[in-house]
Each structure stands twice: as structure tokens, then as C-alpha cells.
């Protein structure tokens, strides 16, 4: 028996406005929520009990998954009335665990898409008799990340904040958002107050002499925290670049729900995912994008590397490039949204030839 905790209580501010109507881990990537992909992978690695650490929009998880009947695992919920941070959430979840004090417990950040070998991480923790094993990945540009240098025996030497000078880039290894904890350590995290696992718990464990190891795995890894990463992650799943047992029905270039209608001369490709009851009209192009349920794309419109929220209509000839359009919008014809432009839900815009960009003109 192996237990896992999924941290899914964050507000997902970087993905607004999409996260106004659904928590980030429940937004569809390649047709199903990131949480479903993660639980499917955890189950394949032998996990049979998952505790979701919820806070923001917790009901969405409960109504989607119940007790886990459709997922093949037992699902329990640990709710935080006020968010307790990544470490406080672990302490809050701990009382729902069934593992013994020395058993391994897996922890996943709820917004990470990865093909790493979960069983190898647990085996490494066990073989090294570690207190905590962190899944680390290597990135070309580590500047936006906290760094985790290790020694030749994989022992973590430090948890370093984002580097601000070239000298501070002492390694390309970063915390990839999945850990194995000895269960008793989760019980020792302070209760009832916000705690950051990255900034407080891990450095504290190092200081107290705990045996913390890094497990480097360089398979597919992506943090879905930003709109561009979100569409890329979805497209990678659709194209099979990111592995997940939960992707069903992709033709390798697109995943189109059976109830969607796509005109014969429209193009849906580059890993696009098209939700329930969507309509893509004649001559439109949907490339590397995510259309949530009930979206209508007008004739000749071009949607590239963008996300379109539920029940939104995009007018004929409108161009979206790296844009995020919220739910229930009515966007007129011949508009242009580029470079990170975001449109809030329920927005109505008339037909016009105007360019909206998040970049200064
Ligand atoms: P941003 O607001 O865009 O940074 O997103 P976020 O709120 O999801 O924060 P972040 O990406 O740093 O969180 C990493 C993971 O931890 C995500 O899966 C979050 O859902 C989760 N998380 C963050 N804070 C909390 C919290 O206070 N409680 C719980 N239960 N989970 C949290």
C-alpha cells in the first residue's frame, strides 16, 4: 500500500481569468484535469489512497471525483478554510493518512505534468534510508527557479532562492514539485498556521541534520502555472510527448471531443484540444490551443497557442495568439489578441479591427 498527497489548494493567480471558474488542477489539459493525469500516474505506480489537500474551490474536486470510484483509488479530502501554504497543507492532510510513522508518503504539487519514474523515486528513498527524497529535474535556464545542489551521494546541500547573478547559478537542478516524506516528518510540521514547504520545512530539515536526498530524473517535466505553459502542456499530452494514461482519443495532432463539430476545411492541429459541443467553422485554424466546452470559433478565425474559456464565441476572422479568453465571452469579428492578452469572463466586444496586446504599443 502506498499513499499520496496532492496539493491542489492554490488560487492559481497566474492563470486568471481561467482559474476564476475552476481551480488550476481542474482545468482540462488534453481533455481531462491535471489532477486526473496525476492520479492515473500515481495509481500506475502502486498508489491506492490519495488525499487531496484542498482550499480554493474545494467543491469542484468533490463533485468531480467523489471517493475516487472512477479513478481506481480511494480518495480523501483535507480542507483548509484559510490556505495554509504548501507545508501547512501537508500537516493538515497528515491526520488522514493511514501509513505508519516510517512509511513513505508521496507528495505531488497539483500543477505539474511529468513523465518521471515515481517508483524509482520511492526506491531511492528506501535504499538511501532517507527522511525525504525530492524529485529534481534539470533545466537549461535555472534563473526562474529555486536551486537544489546535491553531493556525489545525492545528499541535498542547500535550498537556494532564485539566482540573481551568474555566480549564484551553482547547479541546473531544480525542485520539480514531487517528494517522498517519511510519514512521521509530516506530523512534525507546525499545525494551524501557514508554512511553506520550500522556504521553511526543507531548509529546517537540513538544519536539523535530516537525511534529505535529491533524485534527478530528466524525463518530461512542465509546471502548468502560466497560460503559455498550460497550452504547451496540453499540446504535449495530445501529441504523446508528455505521457499520461488518462489521454484518450488523440489522433496525435488533435484531441477533438466526439460531440464537437469541425468544418471539413477547418484546421485543428499542433496538439489542440477541443472540448464538448464546440463548433469550429469553415476555414478556421486552431493550432496548439485549448478550447474548453461549448466554444464557437467563427469562419476564418485563427487561434494559436491560446486558451478559450467555456461557452465563449470567437467572431469570424478574429486572431488569437498567446491569448487567454475567459468563459462566456462574445468576441466580435476581426479583432486581434496577442502576446499574453487576457479577456475577463462575460466580456462582449463588437466587430472591429482592433489589436489588443498585453505588450505596450
Ligand atoms: P499561482 O497563484 O499562480 O502562483 O498558483 P498557485 O496558487 O497554484 O501556487 P503554486 O503554483 O506555487 O502552488 C504549487 C502547488 O501547491 C499547486 O498545486 C497549488 O494548488 C498548491 N498550493 C499552493 N498553496 C496552497 C495552500 O495554501 N494549500 C493547499 N492545499 N495547496 C496549495
Coordinates of C-alpha atoms and ligand atoms in Angstrom, one line a residue:
X1 CA 0.0 0.0 0.0
X2 CA 1.3 3.4 -0.9
X3 CA -0.3 6.8 -0.1
X4 CA 0.0 10.1 -1.9
X5 CA -0.9 13.7 -1.1
X6 CA -1.9 16.0 -3.9
X7 CA -1.6 19.7 -3.1
X8 CA -4.5 21.4 -5.0
X9 CA -5.5 24.3 -2.8
X10 CA -3.7 27.2 -4.6
X11 CA -5.5 30.1 -6.1
X12 CA -3.7 29.9 -9.5
X13 CA -3.4 33.6 -9.8
X14 CA -1.1 33.4 -12.8
X15 CA -3.7 31.6 -14.8
X16 CA -6.5 34.1 -14.2
X17 CA -9.1 34.5 -15.6
X18 CA -9.3 30.7 -16.2
X19 CA -9.0 30.0 -12.5
X20 CA -11.9 32.2 -11.6
X21 CA -14.3 29.5 -12.6
X22 CA -12.2 26.4 -11.8
X23 CA -9.1 25.7 -9.7
X24 CA -5.9 25.3 -11.8
X25 CA -5.6 21.5 -11.2
X26 CA -9.1 21.0 -12.5
X27 CA -8.7 22.9 -15.8
X28 CA -8.7 20.5 -18.7
X29 CA -5.3 19.7 -20.2
X30 CA -5.8 17.4 -23.2
X31 CA -9.4 17.0 -22.3
X32 CA -9.0 16.0 -18.6
X33 CA -7.9 17.8 -15.4
X34 CA -4.2 17.7 -14.4
X35 CA -5.4 16.0 -11.2
X36 CA -6.8 13.1 -13.2
X37 CA -3.5 12.7 -15.1
X38 CA -1.6 12.8 -11.8
X39 CA -3.8 10.3 -10.1
X40 CA -3.7 8.0 -13.1
X41 CA 0.1 8.0 -13.0
X42 CA 0.2 7.6 -9.2
X43 CA -2.1 4.6 -9.4
X44 CA 0.1 3.0 -12.1
X45 CA 3.0 3.3 -9.6
X46 CA 1.1 1.5 -6.9
X47 CA -0.7 4.3 -5.0
X48 CA -4.1 3.2 -3.7
X49 CA -5.0 6.0 -1.4
X50 CA -4.8 9.7 -2.3
X51 CA -5.5 12.6 0.0
X52 CA -6.3 15.9 -1.7
X53 CA -5.2 19.0 0.2
X54 CA -7.9 21.5 -0.9
X55 CA -8.7 25.1 -0.1
X56 CA -9.7 27.2 -3.1
X57 CA -12.9 25.9 -4.8
X58 CA -12.8 22.6 -2.9
X59 CA -16.3 21.6 -4.0
X60 CA -15.2 21.3 -7.6
X61 CA -12.9 18.4 -6.7
X62 CA -15.5 16.6 -4.6
X63 CA -18.2 16.8 -7.2
X64 CA -15.8 15.6 -9.9
X65 CA -14.2 12.7 -8.1
X66 CA -16.4 11.7 -5.0
X67 CA -14.5 9.0 -3.2
X68 CA -12.4 8.1 -6.2
X69 CA -14.7 5.5 -7.6
X70 CA -13.9 6.4 -11.2
X71 CA -10.2 6.7 -10.6
X72 CA -9.4 3.3 -9.1
X73 CA -8.0 4.8 -5.9
X74 CA -9.5 5.7 -2.6
X75 CA -9.8 9.5 -2.3
X76 CA -10.0 11.5 0.9
X77 CA -10.2 15.3 1.3
X78 CA -8.4 17.5 3.8
X79 CA -9.8 21.0 3.6
X80 CA -8.2 24.3 4.7
X81 CA -10.7 27.1 5.5
X82 CA -7.8 29.6 5.0
X83 CA -5.0 28.4 2.8
X84 CA -2.1 27.0 4.9
X85 CA 0.6 27.1 2.2
X86 CA 2.3 24.1 0.8
X87 CA 3.8 22.9 4.2
X88 CA 0.7 23.8 6.3
X89 CA -1.4 21.8 3.9
X90 CA 0.8 18.7 4.4
X91 CA 0.3 19.0 8.1
X92 CA -3.4 19.4 7.7
X93 CA -3.5 16.3 5.4
X94 CA -1.4 14.1 7.8
X95 CA -4.2 13.1 10.1
X96 CA -6.0 11.4 7.1
X97 CA -3.1 9.2 6.3
X98 CA -3.1 5.5 7.2
X99 CA 0.7 4.9 6.8
X100 CA 2.9 4.0 9.8
X101 CA 5.5 6.6 11.1
X102 CA 8.3 5.1 9.0
X103 CA 6.4 4.5 5.8
X104 CA 6.9 6.6 2.6
X105 CA 4.3 9.1 1.6
X106 CA 4.3 10.7 -1.9
X107 CA 3.6 14.4 -2.3
X108 CA 2.7 16.0 -5.6
X109 CA 2.2 19.6 -6.4
X110 CA -1.1 19.7 -8.2
X111 CA 0.0 21.5 -11.3
X112 CA 3.0 19.5 -12.5
X113 CA 2.9 17.4 -15.6
X114 CA 5.7 14.9 -15.7
X115 CA 6.8 11.5 -17.0
X116 CA 9.3 10.8 -14.2
X117 CA 9.6 7.3 -12.7
X118 CA 7.6 7.5 -9.5
X119 CA 8.6 4.0 -8.4
X120 CA 12.3 4.8 -8.8
X121 CA 11.9 7.9 -6.6
X122 CA 10.3 5.7 -3.8
X123 CA 13.0 3.0 -4.3
X124 CA 15.8 5.7 -4.0
X125 CA 14.2 7.0 -0.8
X126 CA 14.1 3.4 0.6
X127 CA 17.6 2.4 -0.5
X128 CA 19.2 5.5 0.9
X129 CA 17.2 5.2 4.1
X130 CA 16.4 8.9 3.6
X131 CA 13.9 11.1 5.5
X132 CA 12.9 13.0 2.4
X133 CA 13.7 12.3 -1.3
X134 CA 13.0 15.2 -3.7
X135 CA 12.4 14.7 -7.4
X136 CA 14.8 17.1 -9.1
X137 CA 14.9 18.0 -12.8
X138 CA 17.5 19.8 -14.8
X139 CA 16.6 22.9 -16.8
X140 CA 18.6 24.9 -19.3
X141 CA 17.9 28.2 -17.7
X142 CA 17.5 27.8 -13.9
X143 CA 17.1 31.6 -13.2
X144 CA 13.3 31.4 -12.5
X145 CA 13.6 28.5 -10.1
X146 CA 14.9 27.7 -6.6
X147 CA 18.1 25.6 -6.9
X148 CA 18.9 22.3 -5.2
X149 CA 22.6 21.3 -5.3
X150 CA 23.5 17.8 -4.2
X151 CA 26.8 15.9 -3.5
X152 CA 28.0 12.7 -5.1
X153 CA 25.9 10.6 -2.8
X154 CA 22.8 12.6 -3.8
X155 CA 22.6 14.4 -0.4
X156 CA 20.9 17.8 -0.7
X157 CA 23.4 20.5 0.3
X158 CA 21.2 23.6 0.3
X159 CA 17.9 25.1 -0.9
X160 CA 18.8 28.2 -2.7
X161 CA 16.5 31.0 -3.7
X162 CA 16.1 32.1 -7.4
X163 CA 19.7 33.1 -8.5
X164 CA 20.1 36.8 -9.3
X165 CA 23.7 36.7 -10.6
X166 CA 25.6 34.2 -12.8
X167 CA 27.8 33.2 -9.8
X168 CA 24.7 32.1 -7.9
X169 CA 23.8 29.5 -10.6
X170 CA 25.7 26.7 -8.8
X171 CA 23.6 23.9 -10.4
X172 CA 21.0 23.3 -13.0
X173 CA 19.0 21.1 -10.6
X174 CA 15.6 22.4 -9.5
X175 CA 12.8 21.2 -7.3
X176 CA 10.3 19.5 -9.6
X177 CA 7.4 19.5 -7.2
X178 CA 7.2 15.9 -6.0
X179 CA 8.6 14.4 -2.9
X180 CA 8.7 11.3 -0.7
X181 CA 8.4 12.0 3.0
X182 CA 8.9 9.7 5.9
X183 CA 5.4 9.9 7.3
X184 CA 6.5 11.0 10.8
X185 CA 8.0 14.2 9.4
X186 CA 4.7 15.3 8.1
X187 CA 3.3 15.1 11.6
X188 CA 6.1 17.3 12.9
X189 CA 5.2 20.3 10.6
X190 CA 3.6 23.0 12.8
X191 CA -0.2 22.9 12.8
X192 CA -2.7 25.7 12.3
X193 CA -0.5 28.3 10.6
X194 CA 0.8 28.9 7.1
X195 CA 4.0 27.1 6.3
X196 CA 5.9 27.0 3.1
X197 CA 7.5 23.5 2.4
X198 CA 10.1 25.1 0.1
X199 CA 11.1 28.0 2.3
X200 CA 10.6 26.7 5.8
X201 CA 10.2 22.9 6.0
X202 CA 13.1 21.8 3.7
X203 CA 15.7 24.3 5.0
X204 CA 14.6 23.4 8.6
X205 CA 15.1 19.7 7.9
X206 CA 18.6 20.3 6.5
X207 CA 19.5 22.4 9.6
X208 CA 18.3 19.8 12.0
X209 CA 20.5 17.2 10.2
X210 CA 17.8 15.2 8.5
X211 CA 18.8 12.9 5.6
X212 CA 17.4 14.7 2.6
X213 CA 18.3 13.4 -0.9
X214 CA 17.8 14.6 -4.4
X215 CA 16.6 12.2 -7.1
X216 CA 17.4 13.6 -10.6
X217 CA 15.1 12.4 -13.4
X218 CA 15.3 14.3 -16.7
X219 CA 12.1 12.9 -18.3
X220 CA 9.3 15.2 -19.4
X221 CA 8.5 17.9 -16.8
X222 CA 6.4 21.0 -17.0
X223 CA 4.9 23.3 -14.4
X224 CA 1.5 24.3 -15.8
X225 CA 1.4 27.6 -13.8
X226 CA 1.3 30.1 -16.7
X227 CA -1.0 30.3 -19.7
X228 CA 1.8 29.5 -22.2
X229 CA 2.9 26.5 -20.1
X230 CA -0.7 25.4 -19.8
X231 CA -1.3 25.3 -23.6
X232 CA 2.1 23.7 -24.2
X233 CA 1.4 21.0 -21.6
X234 CA -1.9 20.2 -23.1
X235 CA -0.4 20.0 -26.6
X236 CA 2.4 17.8 -25.4
X237 CA -0.1 15.4 -23.9
X238 CA -2.2 15.3 -27.1
X239 CA 1.0 14.7 -29.2
X240 CA 2.2 12.0 -26.8
X241 CA 5.3 14.0 -25.8
X242 CA 4.1 14.1 -22.2
X243 CA 3.0 10.6 -21.1
X244 CA -0.3 10.1 -19.3
X245 CA -2.6 7.0 -19.1
X246 CA -5.5 9.4 -18.9
X247 CA -5.3 10.8 -22.5
X248 CA -7.9 9.0 -24.6
X249 CA -8.9 9.7 -28.2
X250 CA -5.9 11.8 -29.5
X251 CA -5.0 11.3 -33.2
X252 CA -1.5 12.5 -32.5
X253 CA -2.2 16.1 -33.7
X254 CA -5.5 16.9 -32.1
X255 CA -8.0 15.6 -29.5
X256 CA -11.5 16.5 -30.5
X257 CA -14.4 15.5 -28.4
X258 CA -17.0 13.3 -30.2
X259 CA -19.7 15.9 -29.7
X260 CA -17.7 18.8 -31.3
X261 CA -18.3 19.8 -34.9
X262 CA -15.3 20.8 -37.1
X263 CA -15.9 22.1 -40.6
X264 CA -14.2 20.0 -43.3
X265 CA -12.0 22.8 -44.4
X266 CA -11.1 24.0 -40.9
X267 CA -7.7 23.0 -39.4
X268 CA -7.3 21.7 -35.8
X269 CA -3.7 20.6 -35.2
X270 CA -0.4 21.1 -33.4
X271 CA -1.7 19.4 -30.3
X272 CA -5.0 21.3 -29.9
X273 CA -7.7 20.0 -27.6
X274 CA -11.3 20.7 -28.5
X275 CA -14.0 20.3 -25.8
X276 CA -17.6 19.1 -25.7
X277 CA -20.1 20.7 -28.1
X278 CA -17.5 23.1 -29.6
X279 CA -18.1 24.3 -33.2
X280 CA -15.2 25.3 -35.5
X281 CA -16.5 27.0 -38.6
X282 CA -15.2 26.9 -42.1
X283 CA -11.6 28.0 -42.8
X284 CA -10.8 28.5 -39.1
X285 CA -7.4 27.4 -37.7
X286 CA -6.9 26.1 -34.2
X287 CA -3.3 25.4 -33.5
X288 CA -1.6 24.3 -30.3
X289 CA -4.6 25.6 -28.3
X290 CA -7.2 24.6 -25.8
X291 CA -10.9 25.1 -26.5
X292 CA -13.0 24.4 -23.4
X293 CA -16.5 23.1 -23.6
X294 CA -19.1 24.9 -25.8
X295 CA -16.7 27.2 -27.6
X296 CA -17.6 28.5 -31.1
X297 CA -14.8 29.6 -33.5
X298 CA -16.0 31.7 -36.3
X299 CA -15.2 31.3 -40.0
X300 CA -11.6 32.1 -40.9
X301 CA -10.6 32.8 -37.3
X302 CA -7.1 31.8 -36.2
X303 CA -6.5 30.5 -32.6
X304 CA -2.8 29.8 -31.9
X305 CA -1.2 28.8 -28.6
X306 CA -4.2 30.2 -26.8
X307 CA -6.9 29.1 -24.3
X308 CA -10.6 29.9 -24.9
X309 CA -12.9 29.5 -21.9
X310 CA -16.2 27.7 -21.7
X311 CA -19.1 28.8 -23.9
X312 CA -17.2 31.7 -25.5
X313 CA -17.7 32.8 -29.1
X314 CA -14.9 34.0 -31.2
X315 CA -16.0 36.0 -34.2
X316 CA -15.1 35.4 -37.8
X317 CA -11.6 36.4 -38.8
X318 CA -10.5 37.2 -35.3
X319 CA -6.9 36.2 -34.5
X320 CA -5.7 35.0 -31.1
X321 CA -2.0 34.4 -30.4
X322 CA -0.8 33.5 -26.9
X323 CA -4.1 34.9 -25.6
X324 CA -6.4 33.8 -22.8
X325 CA -10.1 34.4 -23.3
X326 CA -12.4 33.8 -20.2
X327 CA -15.7 31.9 -20.0
X328 CA -18.9 33.2 -21.6
X329 CA -17.3 35.9 -23.7
X330 CA -18.8 37.1 -27.0
X331 CA -15.9 38.4 -29.1
X332 CA -16.8 40.1 -32.4
X333 CA -15.3 39.6 -35.8
X334 CA -11.8 40.8 -36.9
X335 CA -10.3 41.5 -33.6
X336 CA -6.7 40.6 -32.7
X337 CA -5.4 39.5 -29.3
X338 CA -1.7 38.8 -28.9
X339 CA 1.3 38.4 -26.6
X340 CA -0.4 37.4 -23.4
X341 CA -3.7 39.5 -23.8
X342 CA -6.3 38.3 -21.4
X343 CA -10.0 38.9 -21.6
X344 CA -12.2 38.6 -18.4
X345 CA -15.3 36.3 -18.4
X346 CA -18.6 37.6 -19.7
X347 CA -16.9 40.2 -21.9
X348 CA -18.7 41.3 -25.1
X349 CA -16.8 43.0 -27.8
X350 CA -18.2 44.3 -31.1
X351 CA -16.8 43.6 -34.5
X352 CA -13.9 45.8 -35.3
X353 CA -10.3 45.6 -36.5
X354 CA -8.5 46.4 -33.2
X355 CA -5.4 44.9 -31.8
X356 CA -5.3 44.0 -28.1
X357 CA -1.9 43.1 -26.7
X358 CA -0.5 42.7 -23.2
X359 CA 2.7 44.3 -24.5
X360 CA 2.9 48.1 -24.6
X361 CA 2.3 49.5 -28.1
Ligands
LIG1 P1 -0.2 31.0 -8.5 O1 -1.1 31.8 -7.6 O2 -0.4 31.3 -9.9 O3 1.3 31.1 -8.1 O4 -0.6 29.4 -8.4 P2 -0.8 28.5 -7.0 O5 -1.7 29.2 -6.1 O6 -1.3 27.2 -7.5 O7 0.6 28.4 -6.3 P3 1.8 27.5 -6.7 O8 1.9 27.2 -8.2 O9 3.0 28.0 -6.1 O10 1.4 26.1 -5.9 C1 2.0 24.9 -6.1 C2 1.1 23.8 -5.7 O11 0.7 23.9 -4.3 C3 -0.2 23.9 -6.5 O12 -0.6 22.6 -6.9 C4 -1.2 24.6 -5.5 O13 -2.5 24.1 -5.8 C5 -0.7 24.1 -4.2 N1 -0.9 25.1 -3.1 C6 -0.3 26.3 -3.0 N2 -0.7 26.9 -1.9 C7 -1.5 26.0 -1.2 C8 -2.2 26.1 0.0 O14 -2.2 27.1 0.8 N3 -3.0 25.0 0.4 C9 -3.0 23.9 -0.4 N4 -3.8 22.8 0.0 N5 -2.4 23.8 -1.6 C10 -1.6 24.9 -2.0

